[in-house]
Amino acid sequence: QSVLTQPPSVSAAPGQKVTISCSGSGSNIGNNYVSWYHQLPGTAPKLLIYDNNKRPSGIPDRFSGSKSGTSATLGITGLQTGDEADYYCGTWDSSLSAWVFGGGTKLTVL
Amino acid sequence: QVQLVQSGAEVKKPGASVKVSCKASGYTFTTYDINWVRQATGQGLEWMGWMNPHSGNTGYAQKFQGRVAMTRDTSISTAYMELSSLRSEDTAVYYCARGHPNTVTSGYWFDPWGQGTLVSVSS
Protein backbone atom coordinates (compact mmCIF):
# COMPACT_ATOMS: atom_id res chain seq x y z
CA GLN A 1 0.00 0.00 0.00
CA SER A 2 0.99 3.64 -0.43
CA VAL A 3 2.89 5.65 2.19
CA LEU A 4 0.37 8.47 1.77
CA THR A 5 -3.30 7.60 2.27
CA GLN A 6 -6.04 8.98 0.04
CA PRO A 7 -9.68 7.94 -0.26
CA PRO A 8 -10.10 5.68 -3.32
CA SER A 9 -13.00 7.73 -4.63
CA VAL A 10 -15.08 10.85 -4.05
CA SER A 11 -18.11 12.15 -5.89
CA ALA A 12 -20.26 15.25 -6.01
CA ALA A 13 -22.70 16.99 -8.30
CA PRO A 14 -21.76 19.64 -10.86
CA GLY A 15 -21.31 23.03 -9.23
CA GLN A 16 -20.68 21.54 -5.81
CA LYS A 17 -17.46 21.40 -3.77
CA VAL A 18 -15.33 18.39 -2.94
CA THR A 19 -12.26 17.81 -0.81
CA ILE A 20 -9.65 15.08 -1.15
CA SER A 21 -7.52 14.21 1.84
CA CYS A 22 -3.94 12.98 1.92
CA SER A 23 -2.65 11.57 5.19
CA GLY A 24 0.99 10.88 5.97
CA SER A 25 3.48 11.14 8.81
CA GLY A 26 6.17 13.34 10.24
CA SER A 27 8.80 12.00 7.85
CA ASN A 28 6.87 13.06 4.78
CA ILE A 29 3.96 15.54 4.88
CA GLY A 30 4.84 16.71 8.39
CA ASN A 31 8.20 18.11 7.29
CA ASN A 32 8.02 18.56 3.54
CA TYR A 33 5.98 20.40 0.96
CA VAL A 34 3.07 18.67 -0.76
CA SER A 35 2.13 18.81 -4.42
CA TRP A 36 -1.01 17.57 -6.17
CA TYR A 37 -1.46 16.14 -9.66
CA HIS A 38 -4.46 15.25 -11.71
CA GLN A 39 -4.57 12.63 -14.41
CA LEU A 40 -7.29 12.52 -17.04
CA PRO A 41 -7.97 9.05 -18.47
CA GLY A 42 -5.23 7.93 -20.83
CA THR A 43 -3.03 10.97 -20.26
CA ALA A 44 0.05 11.87 -18.24
CA PRO A 45 -0.30 13.44 -14.78
CA LYS A 46 -0.34 17.22 -14.64
CA LEU A 47 0.69 19.55 -11.83
CA LEU A 48 -2.24 21.09 -9.98
CA ILE A 49 -0.82 22.46 -6.72
CA TYR A 50 2.74 22.89 -5.47
CA ASP A 51 4.30 24.04 -2.20
CA ASN A 52 1.16 22.93 -0.34
CA ASN A 53 -1.11 25.65 -1.66
CA LYS A 54 0.27 27.38 -4.75
CA ARG A 55 -1.32 27.12 -8.18
CA PRO A 56 0.75 27.06 -11.37
CA SER A 57 -0.25 29.53 -14.03
CA GLY A 58 -3.25 28.26 -15.95
CA ILE A 59 -4.80 26.38 -13.03
CA PRO A 60 -8.09 28.10 -12.05
CA ASP A 61 -8.68 29.28 -8.51
CA ARG A 62 -11.41 26.66 -8.16
CA PHE A 63 -8.52 24.42 -7.08
CA SER A 64 -6.91 24.98 -3.69
CA GLY A 65 -4.50 23.17 -1.41
CA SER A 66 -3.82 23.23 2.29
CA LYS A 67 -1.69 21.40 4.83
CA SER A 68 -2.01 20.89 8.55
CA GLY A 69 0.37 18.72 10.52
CA THR A 70 0.73 15.40 8.74
CA SER A 71 -2.26 15.82 6.43
CA ALA A 72 -2.93 17.75 3.26
CA THR A 73 -6.19 18.55 1.49
CA LEU A 74 -7.11 19.39 -2.07
CA GLY A 75 -10.29 21.38 -2.55
CA ILE A 76 -12.23 21.81 -5.77
CA THR A 77 -15.20 24.17 -6.01
CA GLY A 78 -17.67 24.70 -8.83
CA LEU A 79 -17.25 21.12 -10.01
CA GLN A 80 -17.37 20.51 -13.74
CA THR A 81 -17.67 17.24 -15.63
CA GLY A 82 -14.23 17.96 -17.04
CA ASP A 83 -12.80 17.65 -13.52
CA GLU A 84 -13.43 13.89 -13.58
CA ALA A 85 -9.95 12.45 -13.17
CA ASP A 86 -7.62 10.70 -10.79
CA TYR A 87 -5.94 12.97 -8.23
CA TYR A 88 -2.62 12.22 -6.52
CA CYS A 89 -0.77 13.86 -3.67
CA GLY A 90 2.99 13.58 -3.40
CA THR A 91 5.90 14.64 -1.25
CA TRP A 92 9.44 13.71 -0.22
CA ASP A 93 9.84 11.16 2.56
CA SER A 94 12.96 11.96 4.56
CA SER A 95 13.12 8.52 6.23
CA LEU A 96 12.83 6.60 2.97
CA SER A 97 14.91 9.13 1.01
CA ALA A 98 12.32 8.73 -1.68
CA TRP A 99 9.46 10.61 -3.27
CA VAL A 100 6.11 9.10 -2.26
CA PHE A 101 2.66 9.40 -3.77
CA GLY A 102 -0.78 8.72 -2.41
CA GLY A 103 -2.70 5.85 -3.92
CA GLY A 104 -4.86 8.22 -5.91
CA THR A 105 -8.48 9.35 -5.66
CA LYS A 106 -10.96 8.98 -8.49
CA LEU A 107 -13.26 11.97 -8.72
CA THR A 108 -16.69 11.41 -10.21
CA VAL A 109 -18.89 14.38 -11.05
CA LEU A 110 -22.41 12.97 -10.95
CA GLN B 1 7.19 25.84 -24.27
CA VAL B 2 8.78 23.44 -21.80
CA GLN B 3 8.25 19.92 -23.06
CA LEU B 4 9.44 16.38 -22.45
CA VAL B 5 9.00 13.91 -25.30
CA GLN B 6 9.53 10.22 -24.66
CA SER B 7 10.40 7.32 -26.92
CA GLY B 8 7.81 4.87 -28.20
CA ALA B 9 6.29 1.73 -26.75
CA GLU B 10 8.46 -1.32 -26.14
CA VAL B 11 7.74 -5.03 -25.91
CA LYS B 12 10.33 -7.10 -24.07
CA LYS B 13 10.78 -10.66 -22.88
CA PRO B 14 11.39 -11.50 -19.23
CA GLY B 15 15.04 -11.10 -18.31
CA ALA B 16 15.71 -8.49 -20.98
CA SER B 17 16.48 -4.79 -20.51
CA VAL B 18 14.68 -1.70 -21.76
CA LYS B 19 16.00 1.82 -22.26
CA VAL B 20 13.49 4.68 -22.43
CA SER B 21 14.50 8.14 -23.58
CA CYS B 22 13.14 11.55 -22.59
CA LYS B 23 14.05 14.56 -24.75
CA ALA B 24 13.74 17.98 -23.14
CA SER B 25 13.05 21.23 -24.95
CA GLY B 26 12.10 24.78 -24.07
CA TYR B 27 14.56 25.17 -21.18
CA THR B 28 18.20 24.56 -20.27
CA PHE B 29 18.36 20.80 -19.80
CA THR B 30 21.12 20.85 -17.17
CA THR B 31 19.33 23.14 -14.73
CA TYR B 32 16.58 20.80 -13.52
CA ASP B 33 16.48 17.18 -12.31
CA ILE B 34 14.73 14.53 -14.33
CA ASN B 35 12.65 12.06 -12.34
CA TRP B 36 11.16 8.76 -13.50
CA VAL B 37 7.75 7.54 -12.34
CA ARG B 38 5.91 4.44 -13.46
CA GLN B 39 2.27 3.40 -13.43
CA ALA B 40 0.97 -0.13 -13.90
CA THR B 41 -2.41 -0.45 -15.57
CA GLY B 42 -5.14 0.66 -13.20
CA GLN B 43 -2.64 1.40 -10.46
CA GLY B 44 -1.14 4.48 -8.84
CA LEU B 45 2.09 6.35 -9.41
CA GLU B 46 5.41 4.84 -8.29
CA TRP B 47 8.56 6.96 -8.12
CA MET B 48 11.71 5.25 -9.39
CA GLY B 49 14.42 7.83 -8.95
CA TRP B 50 16.02 11.09 -10.06
CA MET B 51 19.00 12.28 -12.03
CA ASN B 52 20.79 15.63 -12.06
CA PRO B 53 21.61 16.23 -15.74
CA HIS B 54 24.41 18.67 -14.89
CA SER B 55 26.43 16.39 -12.61
CA GLY B 56 25.02 13.02 -13.60
CA ASN B 57 24.31 12.28 -9.95
CA THR B 58 21.43 9.92 -9.35
CA GLY B 59 19.21 8.67 -6.55
CA TYR B 60 17.12 5.54 -6.86
CA ALA B 61 14.19 4.15 -4.89
CA GLN B 62 15.36 1.19 -2.86
CA LYS B 63 13.03 -1.13 -4.76
CA PHE B 64 14.93 -0.52 -7.99
CA GLN B 65 18.49 -0.33 -6.68
CA GLY B 66 20.79 -2.52 -8.76
CA ARG B 67 18.29 -2.85 -11.57
CA VAL B 68 17.86 0.71 -12.83
CA ALA B 69 20.28 3.19 -14.36
CA MET B 70 19.47 6.82 -15.18
CA THR B 71 21.83 8.56 -17.56
CA ARG B 72 21.87 11.52 -19.91
CA ASP B 73 23.36 12.97 -23.07
CA THR B 74 23.58 16.71 -22.55
CA SER B 75 24.53 17.32 -26.20
CA ILE B 76 21.01 16.36 -27.24
CA SER B 77 19.16 17.30 -24.01
CA THR B 78 18.02 13.74 -23.48
CA ALA B 79 17.68 11.63 -20.35
CA TYR B 80 17.54 7.86 -20.30
CA MET B 81 16.14 5.26 -17.93
CA GLU B 82 17.32 1.69 -18.34
CA LEU B 83 15.65 -1.10 -16.40
CA SER B 84 17.20 -4.56 -16.48
CA SER B 85 16.16 -8.09 -15.53
CA LEU B 86 12.61 -7.31 -16.60
CA ARG B 87 9.73 -9.32 -15.21
CA SER B 88 6.02 -9.28 -15.94
CA GLU B 89 5.42 -7.00 -12.95
CA ASP B 90 7.44 -4.29 -14.72
CA THR B 91 4.73 -3.92 -17.36
CA ALA B 92 3.71 -0.30 -16.94
CA VAL B 93 3.69 3.16 -18.44
CA TYR B 94 6.96 4.92 -17.60
CA TYR B 95 6.97 8.72 -17.27
CA CYS B 96 9.80 11.20 -17.04
CA ALA B 97 9.08 14.41 -15.17
CA ARG B 98 11.11 17.53 -14.58
CA GLY B 99 11.87 18.11 -10.92
CA HIS B 100 11.24 21.74 -10.07
CA PRO B 101 12.80 22.97 -6.82
CA ASN B 102 11.87 26.07 -4.86
CA THR B 103 15.26 27.28 -3.69
CA VAL B 104 13.62 29.51 -1.05
CA THR B 105 11.19 27.09 0.56
CA SER B 106 12.92 23.78 -0.31
CA GLY B 107 9.71 22.64 -1.92
CA TYR B 108 9.91 20.36 -4.93
CA TRP B 109 7.40 19.27 -7.53
CA PHE B 110 7.13 17.56 -10.91
CA ASP B 111 6.32 19.72 -13.91
CA PRO B 112 5.97 18.98 -16.75
CA TRP B 113 5.63 15.27 -17.40
CA GLY B 114 6.45 13.37 -20.54
CA GLN B 115 3.64 11.69 -22.43
CA GLY B 116 4.59 8.25 -21.11
CA THR B 117 6.12 5.12 -22.62
CA LEU B 118 4.36 1.78 -22.37
CA VAL B 119 6.73 -1.07 -21.60
CA SER B 120 5.17 -4.52 -21.92
CA VAL B 121 7.01 -7.55 -20.57
CA SER B 122 5.72 -10.87 -21.80
CA SER B 123 7.10 -14.21 -22.89
PDB file of C-alpha atoms in Angstrom, chain B residues 13-65:
ATOM      1  CA  LYS B  13      10.782 -10.659 -22.880  1.00  0.00           C
ATOM      2  CA  PRO B  14      11.395 -11.504 -19.227  1.00  0.00           C
ATOM      3  CA  GLY B  15      15.038 -11.104 -18.312  1.00  0.00           C
ATOM      4  CA  ALA B  16      15.705  -8.493 -20.979  1.00  0.00           C
ATOM      5  CA  SER B  17      16.481  -4.792 -20.508  1.00  0.00           C
ATOM      6  CA  VAL B  18      14.681  -1.701 -21.759  1.00  0.00           C
ATOM      7  CA  LYS B  19      15.996   1.823 -22.261  1.00  0.00           C
ATOM      8  CA  VAL B  20      13.488   4.678 -22.428  1.00  0.00           C
ATOM      9  CA  SER B  21      14.496   8.143 -23.584  1.00  0.00           C
ATOM     10  CA  CYS B  22      13.135  11.546 -22.592  1.00  0.00           C
ATOM     11  CA  LYS B  23      14.051  14.560 -24.747  1.00  0.00           C
ATOM     12  CA  ALA B  24      13.742  17.975 -23.140  1.00  0.00           C
ATOM     13  CA  SER B  25      13.052  21.229 -24.948  1.00  0.00           C
ATOM     14  CA  GLY B  26      12.101  24.784 -24.067  1.00  0.00           C
ATOM     15  CA  TYR B  27      14.561  25.167 -21.183  1.00  0.00           C
ATOM     16  CA  THR B  28      18.204  24.557 -20.273  1.00  0.00           C
ATOM     17  CA  PHE B  29      18.363  20.802 -19.797  1.00  0.00           C
ATOM     18  CA  THR B  30      21.120  20.847 -17.175  1.00  0.00           C
ATOM     19  CA  THR B  31      19.330  23.142 -14.733  1.00  0.00           C
ATOM     20  CA  TYR B  32      16.582  20.801 -13.521  1.00  0.00           C
ATOM     21  CA  ASP B  33      16.480  17.181 -12.313  1.00  0.00           C
ATOM     22  CA  ILE B  34      14.732  14.525 -14.327  1.00  0.00           C
ATOM     23  CA  ASN B  35      12.653  12.056 -12.342  1.00  0.00           C
ATOM     24  CA  TRP B  36      11.156   8.764 -13.497  1.00  0.00           C
ATOM     25  CA  VAL B  37       7.747   7.538 -12.338  1.00  0.00           C
ATOM     26  CA  ARG B  38       5.907   4.443 -13.464  1.00  0.00           C
ATOM     27  CA  GLN B  39       2.268   3.397 -13.433  1.00  0.00           C
ATOM     28  CA  ALA B  40       0.974  -0.131 -13.898  1.00  0.00           C
ATOM     29  CA  THR B  41      -2.413  -0.452 -15.573  1.00  0.00           C
ATOM     30  CA  GLY B  42      -5.141   0.664 -13.204  1.00  0.00           C
ATOM     31  CA  GLN B  43      -2.636   1.402 -10.460  1.00  0.00           C
ATOM     32  CA  GLY B  44      -1.140   4.479  -8.839  1.00  0.00           C
ATOM     33  CA  LEU B  45       2.092   6.351  -9.409  1.00  0.00           C
ATOM     34  CA  GLU B  46       5.405   4.837  -8.288  1.00  0.00           C
ATOM     35  CA  TRP B  47       8.564   6.955  -8.124  1.00  0.00           C
ATOM     36  CA  MET B  48      11.707   5.245  -9.392  1.00  0.00           C
ATOM     37  CA  GLY B  49      14.421   7.833  -8.951  1.00  0.00           C
ATOM     38  CA  TRP B  50      16.017  11.089 -10.058  1.00  0.00           C
ATOM     39  CA  MET B  51      18.997  12.284 -12.031  1.00  0.00           C
ATOM     40  CA  ASN B  52      20.789  15.629 -12.064  1.00  0.00           C
ATOM     41  CA  PRO B  53      21.611  16.234 -15.742  1.00  0.00           C
ATOM     42  CA  HIS B  54      24.406  18.666 -14.887  1.00  0.00           C
ATOM     43  CA  SER B  55      26.432  16.389 -12.606  1.00  0.00           C
ATOM     44  CA  GLY B  56      25.021  13.020 -13.602  1.00  0.00           C
ATOM     45  CA  ASN B  57      24.308  12.285  -9.948  1.00  0.00           C
ATOM     46  CA  THR B  58      21.433   9.917  -9.348  1.00  0.00           C
ATOM     47  CA  GLY B  59      19.211   8.666  -6.552  1.00  0.00           C
ATOM     48  CA  TYR B  60      17.124   5.536  -6.859  1.00  0.00           C
ATOM     49  CA  ALA B  61      14.192   4.148  -4.892  1.00  0.00           C
ATOM     50  CA  GLN B  62      15.363   1.192  -2.863  1.00  0.00           C
ATOM     51  CA  LYS B  63      13.028  -1.126  -4.762  1.00  0.00           C
ATOM     52  CA  PHE B  64      14.926  -0.518  -7.994  1.00  0.00           C
ATOM     53  CA  GLN B  65      18.494  -0.333  -6.679  1.00  0.00           C
TER      54      GLN B  65
END
